[in-house]
DNA sequence: TTCCTGTGTTTTGTATTCAGAATTCATAGT
DNA sequence: ACTATGAATTCTGAATACAAAACACAGGAA
C-alpha cells in the first residue's frame, strides 16, 4: 500500500474537519494551539498552517493577537453560503457535458431513491448526500470550479450537525434529488439546473429554523 | 496615523500580490523561501503562512517536498477562472438591492466613460477596471460572496500583465461597462446581469490569444 | 464601591534550529 | 558515450525557542 506522503497541514486540516462533523467543537469557541497540537501529536507549526487554510475557507476566523476560533454560526452566514454553493453547483451543472449527464442520470436516480432511511446515522446521511452532489458535478471540466465548490462547502460543515433528528427534511431532499435526476434523464439540462437551485434554496429554508438566532 | 497592526502574513501576501501585478515573478517559477524571506526582511514562518494562503487562492501551487511556485498560466485555467468570476459577479449583481443599483448607476456610467485612455499606464488601467467592478458589486449584502470574488480574482492577477499593449480591447471593455451601467439606470436588472456575464465572456475571448499556448 | 494601574501568567506571533527529502554533480561501470 | 549509483548540497517540512501581545487579577486611589 502507498504510504501517506501528504504534508501534515493537509492531514491536520482533514482531521479537524472530521472532528467538526462529529460535533467536537462548539461554534464560537477559541482554539488553544498548544493544547490542540499536543492532542493531535504534532507541533504548532503545521497546526497553524492548517488553521490558516481553514480560516481562508471561512471555517475559522482569526483576530490579531487572539488566535483562531470556530466562526460562530448564524442564519445570515448560512444563507450566504447556500446562495453561493447553489450558484456554483448550478454553474457546474450548466457547463457539464450533456451526454455525460445523461449517462450518469440513472445512477443519480438510484442514489436518490436509496437515500438512507431514518434509521441511518447522521454521518451516513451526510456522506450519502455529499456523494450525490459530487457525482452530479463530476462531469464539469472546470477543475477550478470543482475545487472551489469543495472549499466553500467546508464552511457549510459547521452547520451539518444541526440537521440531526427530524426526518421529513430528508424525504424532501431525496424527492428533489430524484427530480433533478429525472430531468437529466429526459435531457432537459436547463430545467435540471433550476431544480438544483431550488433544491439548495429549499434545503436552506428547511435548515433555517434550526439555527440559533445567535 | 494608525500604525499597521495586521499579522505579517497578510502584509506579505499583499506585497507578493503587488509584485505579481508588476510582473516581478515569472509564472511557473519556483519560490526560494529563504531568499524571498531575506528579501522581504521577515522570517520563513510568516512567509510560508502567506504562501499557504496564496496557494489556497490558487495563485500558487505546492508540491510535497518541492515547495511553492507560481502556478503556470494556461488558457484552460484562465477560461475557468473567468467563468467562475462571471458567475459570481452575476450572482452578486442579481442579489443586489435594485434601488441601490439605480443610485450608483450614474457613477458607474461616469467611471466607464472616464476609462483611462491609451496613454495611461498599465496598473492605472487595471486599478480603474477593478474599481468599476468593485463598485458594481458593492450593493450585494452577501459578504461571503464579496470575499470569495476578491479571493478568486487574486488568481486572475497572474494574467493581468498580459493585457498590456493593445488598445482596442480597452475600448470594448469601456463600451461594455457603459452598457451595463445604462441597463441599470433603466432599471432592467436582469439584462444588466446578462450584460455583465457577456462582458466577462468577451473580455476572456479578447485575452485568450495573448496567453501562451502553454 | 468602582475604576484605574501595574504585575504576573497565558497564549499567540515570529524567529531559529533541526531533520529529512529532492536535486545536483561527479564517478564508475557497461 | 551513456547510464546508473552515490555522495554532497540545497531546500523544504516540522519542531523548538524566543518575543510580544492579550488576559487575569490584585492592590490602591478617587
XYZ file of C-alpha atoms (C1' of nucleotides) in Angstrom:
488
model
C 0.000 0.000 0.000
C 1.169 3.509 -0.701
C 2.059 5.356 2.447
C 0.685 8.764 3.209
C 3.105 11.343 1.913
C 0.974 14.430 2.065
C 2.074 17.388 4.158
C 0.962 17.331 7.758
C -1.073 20.514 7.352
C -3.428 18.738 4.983
C -3.886 15.740 7.224
C -4.479 18.057 10.161
C -6.993 20.058 8.170
C -8.969 16.939 7.349
C -8.828 15.691 10.901
C -10.169 18.999 12.155
C -12.975 18.998 9.595
C -13.779 15.439 10.526
C -13.961 16.362 14.193
C -16.097 19.327 13.282
C -18.543 16.992 11.567
C -18.718 14.914 14.673
C -19.546 17.970 16.721
C -16.275 18.024 18.640
C -16.008 21.772 18.516
C -18.633 24.195 19.685
C -19.030 27.087 17.286
C -17.620 30.320 18.539
C -15.056 28.799 20.878
C -11.424 29.755 20.811
C -8.737 27.327 19.802
C -5.798 26.768 22.094
C -2.944 25.984 19.783
C -0.626 24.264 22.234
C -3.377 22.103 23.645
C -4.709 21.106 20.237
C -1.231 20.477 18.870
C -0.470 18.219 21.808
C -3.748 16.399 21.359
C -3.019 15.787 17.699
C 0.574 14.848 18.396
C 2.074 17.468 16.127
C 3.864 20.726 16.651
C 2.252 24.115 16.411
C 3.785 24.916 13.037
C 1.805 22.544 10.787
C -1.224 23.015 13.017
C -1.157 26.761 12.449
C -0.749 26.160 8.729
C -3.901 24.085 8.772
C -5.711 26.701 10.826
C -4.741 29.397 8.351
C -6.053 27.288 5.491
C -9.337 26.750 7.288
C -9.573 30.440 8.037
C -9.165 31.099 4.333
C -12.075 28.780 3.690
C -14.200 30.590 6.238
C -14.387 27.720 8.683
C -12.351 29.646 11.212
C -11.824 33.284 11.856
C -8.703 34.903 13.199
C -8.115 38.040 15.166
C -4.790 39.700 15.630
C -3.254 38.535 18.850
C -6.266 36.473 19.722
C -5.630 33.461 17.541
C -8.227 31.359 15.822
C -11.699 30.299 16.706
C -14.508 28.474 15.019
C -16.631 31.079 13.371
C -19.977 31.350 15.115
C -22.927 30.084 13.149
C -25.587 32.487 12.005
C -28.594 32.394 9.764
C -27.147 35.179 7.686
C -23.926 33.323 7.001
C -25.749 30.083 6.325
C -27.987 31.796 3.812
C -24.980 33.400 2.167
C -23.101 30.125 1.897
C -26.092 28.268 0.482
C -26.623 31.007 -2.055
C -23.023 30.738 -3.160
C -22.929 26.953 -3.355
C -26.241 26.934 -5.189
C -24.830 29.337 -7.757
C -21.597 27.408 -8.116
C -23.185 23.979 -8.441
C -25.708 25.350 -10.890
C -22.851 26.783 -12.909
C -21.021 23.477 -12.787
C -24.068 21.559 -13.914
C -24.761 24.078 -16.625
C -21.254 23.660 -18.019
C -21.288 19.892 -17.942
C -21.351 17.705 -20.984
C -24.992 16.781 -21.708
C -24.055 13.337 -22.959
C -22.178 12.562 -19.782
C -25.068 13.797 -17.693
C -27.497 11.522 -19.446
C -25.076 8.736 -18.811
C -24.878 9.221 -15.050
C -28.529 10.169 -14.631
C -29.658 6.604 -13.818
C -27.029 6.313 -11.124
C -28.087 9.671 -9.696
C -31.651 8.487 -9.627
C -30.684 5.258 -7.946
C -28.706 7.089 -5.283
C -31.561 9.478 -4.676
C -34.004 6.619 -4.201
C -31.589 4.743 -1.971
C -31.481 7.711 0.345
C -30.697 6.204 3.735
C -33.828 5.866 5.757
C -34.388 7.306 9.159
C -32.515 4.591 10.955
C -29.220 5.569 9.423
C -26.810 7.575 11.469
C -26.183 11.200 10.902
C -22.793 10.985 9.235
C -24.013 8.235 6.916
C -26.728 10.512 5.648
C -24.353 13.397 5.153
C -21.866 11.265 3.303
C -24.617 9.997 1.061
C -25.806 13.500 0.297
C -22.271 14.627 -0.487
C -21.777 11.640 -2.738
C -24.836 12.555 -4.759
C -23.777 16.151 -5.245
C -20.221 15.125 -6.058
C -21.398 12.767 -8.749
C -23.713 15.402 -10.109
C -20.935 17.904 -10.736
C -18.341 15.307 -11.690
C -18.995 15.982 -15.352
C -17.846 19.555 -15.120
C -14.489 20.035 -16.759
C -13.837 23.242 -14.858
C -11.461 21.846 -12.271
C -11.069 25.175 -10.561
C -14.794 25.315 -10.068
C -14.906 21.861 -8.546
C -12.169 22.782 -6.099
C -13.947 25.982 -5.206
C -17.186 24.174 -4.512
C -15.388 21.771 -2.218
C -13.757 24.643 -0.410
C -16.950 26.623 0.120
C -18.749 23.517 1.257
C -16.169 23.113 4.003
C -17.663 26.226 5.523
C -21.063 24.585 5.492
C -19.820 21.695 7.575
C -20.277 23.753 10.689
C -23.993 23.567 10.056
C -24.254 19.892 9.199
C -24.899 18.573 12.686
C -27.895 20.878 13.038
C -29.702 18.641 10.602
C -29.860 15.766 13.042
C -33.177 14.478 14.274
C -36.024 15.298 12.019
C -36.844 13.032 9.083
C -39.184 14.940 6.817
C -36.408 17.210 5.548
C -34.545 14.127 4.375
C -37.501 12.818 2.450
C -37.928 16.162 0.754
C -34.237 16.237 -0.053
C -34.454 12.791 -1.617
C -37.507 13.747 -3.625
C -35.783 16.810 -5.002
C -32.728 14.803 -5.956
C -34.978 12.418 -7.821
C -36.485 15.301 -9.691
C -33.089 16.603 -10.804
C -32.078 13.142 -11.931
C -35.282 12.660 -13.871
C -34.885 15.971 -15.638
C -31.360 14.993 -16.605
C -32.576 11.670 -17.981
C -35.086 13.495 -20.103
C -32.269 15.666 -21.375
C -33.637 18.963 -20.099
C -30.431 20.345 -18.669
C -31.696 23.875 -18.094
C -34.613 22.618 -16.048
C -32.278 20.394 -14.067
C -30.121 23.388 -13.258
C -33.158 25.228 -11.991
C -34.289 22.221 -9.972
C -30.844 22.027 -8.410
C -31.022 25.691 -7.415
C -34.446 25.064 -5.926
C -33.040 22.128 -4.032
C -30.488 24.363 -2.372
C -32.960 27.107 -1.628
C -35.445 24.658 -0.163
C -32.788 22.863 1.812
C -31.717 26.186 3.202
C -35.257 27.048 4.243
C -35.627 23.677 5.904
C -32.489 24.251 7.977
C -33.077 27.888 8.774
C -35.301 27.394 11.769
C -32.795 25.084 13.391
C -30.080 27.677 13.546
C -29.956 29.554 16.833
C -30.809 33.164 16.208
C -27.332 33.998 17.571
C -1.948 57.909 11.958
C -2.862 54.397 12.954
C 0.059 52.058 12.642
C -0.193 48.781 10.811
C -1.089 46.112 13.304
C -2.101 43.319 10.973
C -0.307 39.993 11.082
C 2.796 39.801 8.965
C 1.363 37.044 6.807
C -1.278 39.409 5.475
C 1.153 42.168 4.708
C 3.416 39.665 3.000
C 0.525 38.311 0.977
C -0.342 41.753 -0.297
C 3.244 42.566 -1.069
C 3.568 39.385 -3.100
C 0.359 40.094 -4.998
C 1.553 43.611 -5.645
C 4.827 42.316 -7.001
C 2.929 39.835 -9.090
C 0.963 42.666 -10.655
C 4.185 44.407 -11.506
C 5.435 41.290 -13.238
C 8.142 40.545 -10.704
C 7.547 36.848 -10.837
C 7.580 34.729 -13.939
C 4.756 32.234 -13.951
C 5.831 28.686 -13.376
C 8.976 29.515 -11.452
C 9.768 28.052 -8.089
C 9.941 30.159 -4.966
C 13.020 30.008 -2.821
C 11.744 30.583 0.666
C 14.978 31.625 2.337
C 15.867 34.031 -0.437
C 12.423 35.588 -0.563
C 12.192 35.817 3.212
C 15.534 37.588 3.327
C 14.474 39.943 0.563
C 11.292 40.838 2.418
C 13.092 41.128 5.712
C 10.972 38.565 7.513
C 11.467 35.027 8.674
C 10.300 31.987 6.817
C 7.409 31.311 9.181
C 5.077 34.192 8.271
C 6.258 33.963 4.687
C 5.186 30.351 4.491
C 1.875 31.276 6.052
C 1.336 33.805 3.289
C 2.383 31.284 0.655
C -0.096 28.767 2.006
C -2.848 31.354 1.854
C -1.977 32.192 -1.731
C -1.898 28.513 -2.597
C -5.400 28.217 -1.204
C -6.468 31.016 -3.501
C -4.916 29.286 -6.476
C -2.226 31.857 -7.068
C 0.458 29.385 -6.118
C 0.651 25.666 -6.226
C 2.551 23.441 -3.868
C 4.131 20.069 -4.296
C 5.213 17.836 -1.487
C 8.885 18.394 -0.793
C 9.187 20.808 -3.669
C 7.699 23.862 -2.042
C 5.697 26.556 -3.758
C 5.717 28.013 -7.194
C 3.630 30.426 -9.140
C 1.106 28.345 -10.976
C 1.816 28.386 -14.702
C -0.653 30.289 -16.803
C -2.824 28.429 -19.249
C -5.776 29.197 -21.432
C -7.727 26.455 -19.743
C -7.224 27.904 -16.290
C -7.908 31.427 -17.479
C -11.156 30.327 -19.050
C -12.102 28.513 -15.877
C -11.373 31.478 -13.661
C -13.264 33.881 -15.901
C -16.235 31.547 -15.956
C -16.243 31.413 -12.179
C -15.861 35.139 -11.618
C -18.505 35.834 -14.231
C -20.882 33.547 -12.399
C -20.073 35.020 -9.013
C -20.322 38.646 -10.066
C -23.546 37.927 -11.892
C -24.878 36.322 -8.734
C -23.781 39.302 -6.679
C -25.410 41.734 -9.056
C -28.537 39.655 -9.176
C -28.835 39.714 -5.399
C -28.220 43.435 -5.067
C -30.817 45.918 -3.996
C -32.373 47.419 -7.150
C -32.785 50.807 -5.532
C -29.134 50.967 -4.592
C -28.128 49.925 -8.088
C -30.147 52.705 -9.651
C -28.454 55.035 -7.224
C -24.900 54.121 -8.208
C -25.655 53.660 -11.895
C -24.671 57.239 -12.834
C -21.344 56.847 -11.084
C -20.774 53.548 -12.862
C -21.511 55.208 -16.153
C -19.181 58.070 -15.389
C -16.379 55.689 -14.451
C -16.933 53.682 -17.612
C -16.731 56.805 -19.774
C -13.681 58.032 -17.923
C -11.893 54.859 -18.819
C -8.246 55.861 -18.913
C -7.136 56.428 -22.444
C -4.274 54.726 -24.119
C -1.639 56.909 -22.555
C -2.332 55.651 -19.074
C -0.003 53.105 -17.605
C -0.905 49.508 -17.204
C -1.525 49.422 -13.479
C -3.658 52.562 -13.663
C -5.950 50.841 -16.124
C -6.183 47.734 -14.020
C -6.950 49.670 -10.871
C -9.644 51.561 -12.715
C -11.197 48.360 -14.001
C -11.140 46.831 -10.522
C -12.723 49.954 -9.090
C -15.602 49.711 -11.516
C -16.308 46.068 -10.749
C -15.962 46.656 -7.006
C -18.488 49.434 -7.098
C -20.801 47.322 -9.185
C -20.996 44.534 -6.616
C -20.813 46.822 -3.595
C -24.568 46.647 -3.214
C -24.541 42.931 -2.562
C -25.263 42.158 1.061
C -23.736 38.711 0.780
C -20.422 39.462 2.439
C -19.162 35.949 1.970
C -19.743 36.288 -1.749
C -17.839 39.555 -1.921
C -14.892 37.981 -0.135
C -14.993 34.997 -2.417
C -14.966 37.155 -5.519
C -11.943 39.021 -4.212
C -10.211 35.762 -3.499
C -10.856 34.224 -6.900
C -9.821 37.421 -8.617
C -6.453 37.142 -6.914
C -5.869 34.126 -9.121
C -6.597 36.231 -12.177
C -3.854 38.665 -11.274
C -1.328 36.371 -12.860
C -2.927 37.167 -16.195
C -3.271 40.918 -15.795
C 0.043 41.916 -17.294
C -0.789 40.053 -20.497
C -3.272 42.773 -21.254
C -0.569 45.354 -21.833
C -0.128 46.941 -25.193
C -3.184 46.798 -27.344
C -5.856 49.467 -27.030
C -8.937 48.177 -28.785
C -9.694 45.687 -26.020
C -9.837 48.559 -23.588
C -12.291 50.480 -25.694
C -14.513 47.433 -25.958
C -14.266 46.925 -22.217
C -15.305 50.521 -21.601
C -18.195 50.247 -24.017
C -19.473 47.127 -22.303
C -19.242 48.758 -18.907
C -21.288 51.625 -20.251
C -23.906 49.217 -21.437
C -24.201 47.573 -18.023
C -24.495 50.956 -16.374
C -27.147 52.106 -18.795
C -29.210 48.979 -18.249
C -29.012 49.558 -14.522
C -30.164 53.128 -14.918
C -33.137 51.930 -16.889
C -33.865 49.524 -14.052
C -33.529 46.349 -16.076
C -31.504 44.363 -13.584
C -31.815 41.015 -15.334
C -30.490 42.455 -18.575
C -27.640 44.090 -16.701
C -26.710 40.743 -15.182
C -26.623 39.233 -18.648
C -24.566 42.128 -19.994
C -22.107 41.654 -17.163
C -21.762 37.970 -17.995
C -21.198 38.912 -21.628
C -18.591 41.403 -20.535
C -16.637 38.659 -18.819
C -17.009 36.226 -21.681
C -15.947 38.837 -24.219
C -13.072 40.004 -22.089
C -11.944 36.431 -21.815
C -12.061 35.985 -25.575
C -10.079 39.168 -26.073
C -7.362 37.926 -23.756
C -7.298 34.350 -24.932
C -4.993 34.846 -27.867
C -2.430 36.586 -25.710
C -1.912 33.632 -23.458
C 0.950 31.392 -24.494
C -0.410 28.050 -25.573
C 1.373 26.500 -22.561
C -17.730 50.720 45.613
C -15.709 51.460 41.267
C -12.225 52.386 38.253
C -7.566 52.571 37.163
C -2.970 50.623 37.119
C 0.655 47.541 37.381
C 2.383 42.863 37.661
C 2.363 38.060 36.587
C 0.611 34.493 33.588
C -1.037 32.617 29.413
C -1.207 32.470 24.544
C -0.198 33.975 20.159
C 3.192 35.725 16.524
C 7.704 35.332 14.755
C 12.405 33.631 14.541
C 15.558 29.982 14.626
C 17.021 25.287 14.582
C 16.824 20.557 13.246
C 15.700 16.602 10.236
C 14.786 14.720 6.048
C 13.581 14.903 1.132
C 14.886 16.436 -3.560
C 18.330 17.870 -6.637
C 22.907 18.133 -8.493
C 27.081 16.593 -9.762
C 30.831 13.554 -10.052
C 32.318 8.955 -10.826
C 32.321 4.143 -12.039
C 30.674 0.601 -14.861
C 28.804 -1.106 -19.196
C 29.187 7.784 -24.878
C 25.685 6.737 -21.902
C 23.542 5.147 -17.820
C 23.450 4.141 -13.067
C 24.947 4.909 -8.493
C 26.026 7.563 -4.589
C 27.799 11.418 -2.028
C 27.397 16.419 -1.348
C 24.476 20.205 -1.449
C 20.256 22.762 -1.293
C 15.867 23.339 0.099
C 11.587 22.293 2.277
C 8.830 20.410 6.301
C 8.468 20.291 11.058
C 9.925 21.266 15.796
C 11.573 24.213 19.104
C 12.784 28.685 21.135
C 12.024 33.396 21.831
C 9.380 37.957 21.880
C 5.437 40.398 22.422
C 0.672 40.975 22.891
C -3.548 39.839 25.394
C -5.596 38.415 29.634
C -6.410 37.958 34.681
C -6.138 39.559 38.928
C -4.675 42.091 42.924
C -3.982 46.483 45.116
C -4.658 51.310 45.566
C -6.852 55.883 44.633
C -10.982 58.644 43.767
